[in-house]
Amino acid sequence: MTAPVTSSPVGSIQGLSSGIQWQDMITQIMSIEKSRTLDPITAQQTKDQTQQAAWKSYADVVAKLQDSATALQAGTPFGAFQATAGVSATSGHSLVSATASSGAVPATYQVEVDDIARAEKLGGSNVGDVNAAMNLTGSVLVNGRQLSIAGTDSLSAIRDKINALNTGASASGVSASILTVSSGVSRLILTSNVTGSAGIELVENGGTSALVSLGLVSGSLVANTIDGSARSYAISDTTKPVAQVLATTMPAAGSFKVNGFRVDVDLSQDSLATVATKINAAAGANTAIVSSEVVNGKTVSRLIVSGTVTTNPDDGAPAEAVSTQNLQQLGFLRNDRSVAMQLVAPTDAKVKVDGIPITRSTNTISDALAGVTLNLQQAEIGTAVDVSVTRDNSAAVTALKDYASAYNAVVSFVNTNTAANGPLAFDSTMRGTLRQIKTSMFNTVVGLPNTTFVNAPLIGVSLDKTGKLTVDETKLNAALASNPEEVKALFATAGSSTLSTVQYMNATPATQAGTYTVAITQVATTPTATGSALVGTYGNAAVANAMTVTDSFSGKTTTIALADTDTVASIAGKLNVAFGTDGLRLGASVTGSQELQLTGTQYGSRSSFTVGFLLNGASAPSQLGFAATSVLGTDVAGTINGMPATGVGRLLTASASAFGDPPNPADGLAILYTGLTPPETANVTYVQGIGGMLANVMTSLARSGDGQIAVTQTNLQTAIDSLTKRAVDAQARLDQKHKSLTAQFTAMETALSRLQGQSAALTNQINALQQSKN
């Protein structure tokens, strides 16, 4: 059976009945409708997208100008120096190289290198099996880091423990390795990571003899001296108790002698600075000084004492043993090292600068000549070479030429894109941004202290007749040579104060140049809490046998055990060790009234701590007169420009005006108050400089989110989104109209087809009737 044939309805076939090409008519109608309703929308959408793309490209061009303006604002290019060093006239060798930075002074110096600094290397005793237990126990300090040795530790394990101390922010600076001398014979090797006569600082902590047993030191003690002066070991903080800095338990309070004078110390509470004060009080002013140096990028300090430091035998043998331990912890006494132990002796660098001898622990000397770093390469006694420091004006010239190039790129972009045939033809907004940039470049600098160079054209930076920014290098170099500080002041942002205790720190783009009165009414403080005086021993363990302290600044908590026999001094010592070990920003001390005092190291109300007590792990009532509430520091308080300012720690920042008040021109000006005796008043002058004014304009243009360019792009995107929705709606209406017209013409074809069918049927009937009559 043959399947039936299906066909399209007659009405859907164009012109079959009507003979009219109506689908072409619909296409023409829809084309007219599209050009009238949709095309204007899509044309505007394309225009807005093109403009948005242009503004996006403009943001990239402006960003480069912003970078160059920021460099001028910082003033760094105007303070560049260069240093050159000659070679030995005797050997032709390069004995020293030099670099210069901001703060240097143009001059020529005679430098003689008599010795270079070397790093110490120690070798221990021979060991047969590096993996066998050494049967040593004890605690030692390796460059201030505590090393605990267990009886089961092998030489390999001890090596690994020493290397573990040489990691993190407070790395010891000592590396350990094992040298195989021959079959079955190995030695532990310690190598200092840094040079200098201090070498590797090793302390038998708590009277143990582990270091002696390892063969790294001998059992005899010798004075630790340099150039005839006694010196302590290096320590990272001079104001915190030694116990806290080293995070280890100190010997009992004791005494020693300096040049024969008795000095009493308690290293659980005394800081390095306190020990220096006690030495000077006993043996005479300036007997002890705190000397600082940079080791591995960290500043450390040590005591240098003129004369001799010895134990105090006056109080008997037990007291002298404590005296010895204190001097060992401080480093005034150190275990001797034989030639066999000391594979490489540590030495300091010895240099003469213009005939003046200086000694440093490193071959990179950056603190002898201001802004100059000397890099010692080899010694040659008796030979001096010239080190010349001169200004490097090329950095300033390059910075201004970079700015001119970036500025001209902005000008070219604006001119091209706002031309009659550009995507932003005659756009007043973009042209307005160029006027802002140009105005800031040639505006008068408010508060400028200069007398000679008061505007950019005077130093060779000006616009030519075509509007292009040019740099006259000859004129600029002459200005830099005659008065470099005025050239720097012309461009750099800076602040000055009439009081040393009121220091300019920074400002924001909202801060206007000018002179503002700063009145300090309250000094910032660190949080401090003082407990009740303790008579005799604690003796109250039944009420609380542990003390907890929580430091909000570090976010850490520590706990110490309280014993019946504890005194105020022993509790303070325990706390300082715990603070150092657990990283709390606090210190404990004993007042003259024998009260326990806890003090934070950070200023302001954001620094606080809480003291609590426990009995067998459960909360217990407060002890020692401490309240169970948080102890806060106070923030600096005062006014800037006659308006209340916001204090955070020691930083005071001018606030915007209150609602309804006129704007505060000092808004965002921040000062640091380091004084202790308010009220104090100072005048702070803030000068933006050309670089600062340019940077502020660039920021207002290029800032993400609310910058002028970002806002313009956002507005265009909003318009594009709206047009997209309108285009979708318009297209939907056109589609509906196309469907409607198609349906109407289809209905017409169907009706005509039906009528034509009926007409044919009638015709056939009439013809049939006529034939029947015939």
PDB file of N, CA and C in Angstrom, residues 681-710:
ATOM      1  N   THR A 681      52.100  72.230  71.339  1.00  0.00           N
ATOM      2  CA  THR A 681      51.531  72.764  70.098  1.00  0.00           C
ATOM      3  C   THR A 681      52.643  72.976  69.089  1.00  0.00           C
ATOM      4  N   ALA A 682      52.375  72.583  67.841  1.00  0.00           N
ATOM      5  CA  ALA A 682      53.353  72.751  66.764  1.00  0.00           C
ATOM      6  C   ALA A 682      52.628  73.152  65.494  1.00  0.00           C
ATOM      7  N   ASN A 683      53.355  73.792  64.609  1.00  0.00           N
ATOM      8  CA  ASN A 683      52.836  74.096  63.278  1.00  0.00           C
ATOM      9  C   ASN A 683      53.445  73.107  62.290  1.00  0.00           C
ATOM     10  N   VAL A 684      52.602  72.403  61.565  1.00  0.00           N
ATOM     11  CA  VAL A 684      53.053  71.428  60.576  1.00  0.00           C
ATOM     12  C   VAL A 684      52.716  71.968  59.186  1.00  0.00           C
ATOM     13  N   THR A 685      53.744  72.081  58.358  1.00  0.00           N
ATOM     14  CA  THR A 685      53.562  72.577  56.987  1.00  0.00           C
ATOM     15  C   THR A 685      53.601  71.409  56.020  1.00  0.00           C
ATOM     16  N   TYR A 686      52.565  71.320  55.204  1.00  0.00           N
ATOM     17  CA  TYR A 686      52.457  70.255  54.208  1.00  0.00           C
ATOM     18  C   TYR A 686      52.562  70.862  52.815  1.00  0.00           C
ATOM     19  N   VAL A 687      53.564  70.433  52.055  1.00  0.00           N
ATOM     20  CA  VAL A 687      53.795  70.929  50.697  1.00  0.00           C
ATOM     21  C   VAL A 687      53.613  69.769  49.731  1.00  0.00           C
ATOM     22  N   GLN A 688      52.704  69.944  48.779  1.00  0.00           N
ATOM     23  CA  GLN A 688      52.449  68.857  47.833  1.00  0.00           C
ATOM     24  C   GLN A 688      53.534  68.761  46.769  1.00  0.00           C
ATOM     25  N   GLY A 689      54.077  69.887  46.323  1.00  0.00           N
ATOM     26  CA  GLY A 689      55.007  69.863  45.215  1.00  0.00           C
ATOM     27  C   GLY A 689      54.268  69.570  43.914  1.00  0.00           C
ATOM     28  N   ILE A 690      54.939  69.835  42.793  1.00  0.00           N
ATOM     29  CA  ILE A 690      54.295  69.582  41.487  1.00  0.00           C
ATOM     30  C   ILE A 690      53.977  68.098  41.349  1.00  0.00           C
ATOM     31  N   GLY A 691      54.903  67.239  41.793  1.00  0.00           N
ATOM     32  CA  GLY A 691      54.658  65.799  41.711  1.00  0.00           C
ATOM     33  C   GLY A 691      53.442  65.387  42.515  1.00  0.00           C
ATOM     34  N   GLY A 692      53.272  65.988  43.703  1.00  0.00           N
ATOM     35  CA  GLY A 692      52.123  65.663  44.533  1.00  0.00           C
ATOM     36  C   GLY A 692      50.820  66.123  43.915  1.00  0.00           C
ATOM     37  N   MET A 693      50.830  67.350  43.364  1.00  0.00           N
ATOM     38  CA  MET A 693      49.613  67.844  42.716  1.00  0.00           C
ATOM     39  C   MET A 693      49.250  66.983  41.510  1.00  0.00           C
ATOM     40  N   LEU A 694      50.271  66.604  40.733  1.00  0.00           N
ATOM     41  CA  LEU A 694      50.027  65.740  39.580  1.00  0.00           C
ATOM     42  C   LEU A 694      49.486  64.378  40.028  1.00  0.00           C
ATOM     43  N   ALA A 695      50.120  63.810  41.057  1.00  0.00           N
ATOM     44  CA  ALA A 695      49.692  62.492  41.541  1.00  0.00           C
ATOM     45  C   ALA A 695      48.253  62.535  42.041  1.00  0.00           C
ATOM     46  N   ASN A 696      47.875  63.637  42.703  1.00  0.00           N
ATOM     47  CA  ASN A 696      46.494  63.749  43.195  1.00  0.00           C
ATOM     48  C   ASN A 696      45.497  63.812  42.048  1.00  0.00           C
ATOM     49  N   VAL A 697      45.845  64.578  41.002  1.00  0.00           N
ATOM     50  CA  VAL A 697      44.965  64.657  39.833  1.00  0.00           C
ATOM     51  C   VAL A 697      44.861  63.294  39.175  1.00  0.00           C
ATOM     52  N   MET A 698      46.010  62.618  39.041  1.00  0.00           N
ATOM     53  CA  MET A 698      46.005  61.293  38.421  1.00  0.00           C
ATOM     54  C   MET A 698      45.143  60.320  39.235  1.00  0.00           C
ATOM     55  N   THR A 699      45.252  60.432  40.554  1.00  0.00           N
ATOM     56  CA  THR A 699      44.464  59.550  41.417  1.00  0.00           C
ATOM     57  C   THR A 699      42.970  59.792  41.231  1.00  0.00           C
ATOM     58  N   SER A 700      42.579  61.076  41.168  1.00  0.00           N
ATOM     59  CA  SER A 700      41.154  61.384  40.998  1.00  0.00           C
ATOM     60  C   SER A 700      40.641  60.905  39.646  1.00  0.00           C
ATOM     61  N   LEU A 701      41.543  60.828  38.666  1.00  0.00           N
ATOM     62  CA  LEU A 701      41.134  60.349  37.346  1.00  0.00           C
ATOM     63  C   LEU A 701      41.135  58.823  37.286  1.00  0.00           C
ATOM     64  N   ALA A 702      42.207  58.205  37.796  1.00  0.00           N
ATOM     65  CA  ALA A 702      42.429  56.783  37.549  1.00  0.00           C
ATOM     66  C   ALA A 702      42.001  55.876  38.689  1.00  0.00           C
ATOM     67  N   ARG A 703      41.538  56.439  39.813  1.00  0.00           N
ATOM     68  CA  ARG A 703      41.193  55.602  40.955  1.00  0.00           C
ATOM     69  C   ARG A 703      40.108  54.592  40.594  1.00  0.00           C
ATOM     70  N   SER A 704      40.321  53.349  41.024  1.00  0.00           N
ATOM     71  CA  SER A 704      39.347  52.294  40.741  1.00  0.00           C
ATOM     72  C   SER A 704      38.042  52.555  41.476  1.00  0.00           C
ATOM     73  N   GLY A 705      36.943  52.367  40.799  1.00  0.00           N
ATOM     74  CA  GLY A 705      35.629  52.498  41.435  1.00  0.00           C
ATOM     75  C   GLY A 705      35.016  53.868  41.279  1.00  0.00           C
ATOM     76  N   ASP A 706      35.651  54.900  41.892  1.00  0.00           N
ATOM     77  CA  ASP A 706      35.029  56.228  41.862  1.00  0.00           C
ATOM     78  C   ASP A 706      35.882  57.277  41.164  1.00  0.00           C
ATOM     79  N   GLY A 707      36.962  56.865  40.497  1.00  0.00           N
ATOM     80  CA  GLY A 707      37.733  57.802  39.693  1.00  0.00           C
ATOM     81  C   GLY A 707      36.926  58.271  38.491  1.00  0.00           C
ATOM     82  N   GLN A 708      37.290  59.427  37.946  1.00  0.00           N
ATOM     83  CA  GLN A 708      36.504  60.004  36.854  1.00  0.00           C
ATOM     84  C   GLN A 708      36.438  59.063  35.654  1.00  0.00           C
ATOM     85  N   ILE A 709      37.538  58.418  35.326  1.00  0.00           N
ATOM     86  CA  ILE A 709      37.538  57.500  34.184  1.00  0.00           C
ATOM     87  C   ILE A 709      36.658  56.291  34.483  1.00  0.00           C
ATOM     88  N   ALA A 710      36.778  55.739  35.685  1.00  0.00           N
ATOM     89  CA  ALA A 710      35.970  54.577  36.048  1.00  0.00           C
ATOM     90  C   ALA A 710      34.489  54.920  36.049  1.00  0.00           C
TER      91      ALA A 710
END
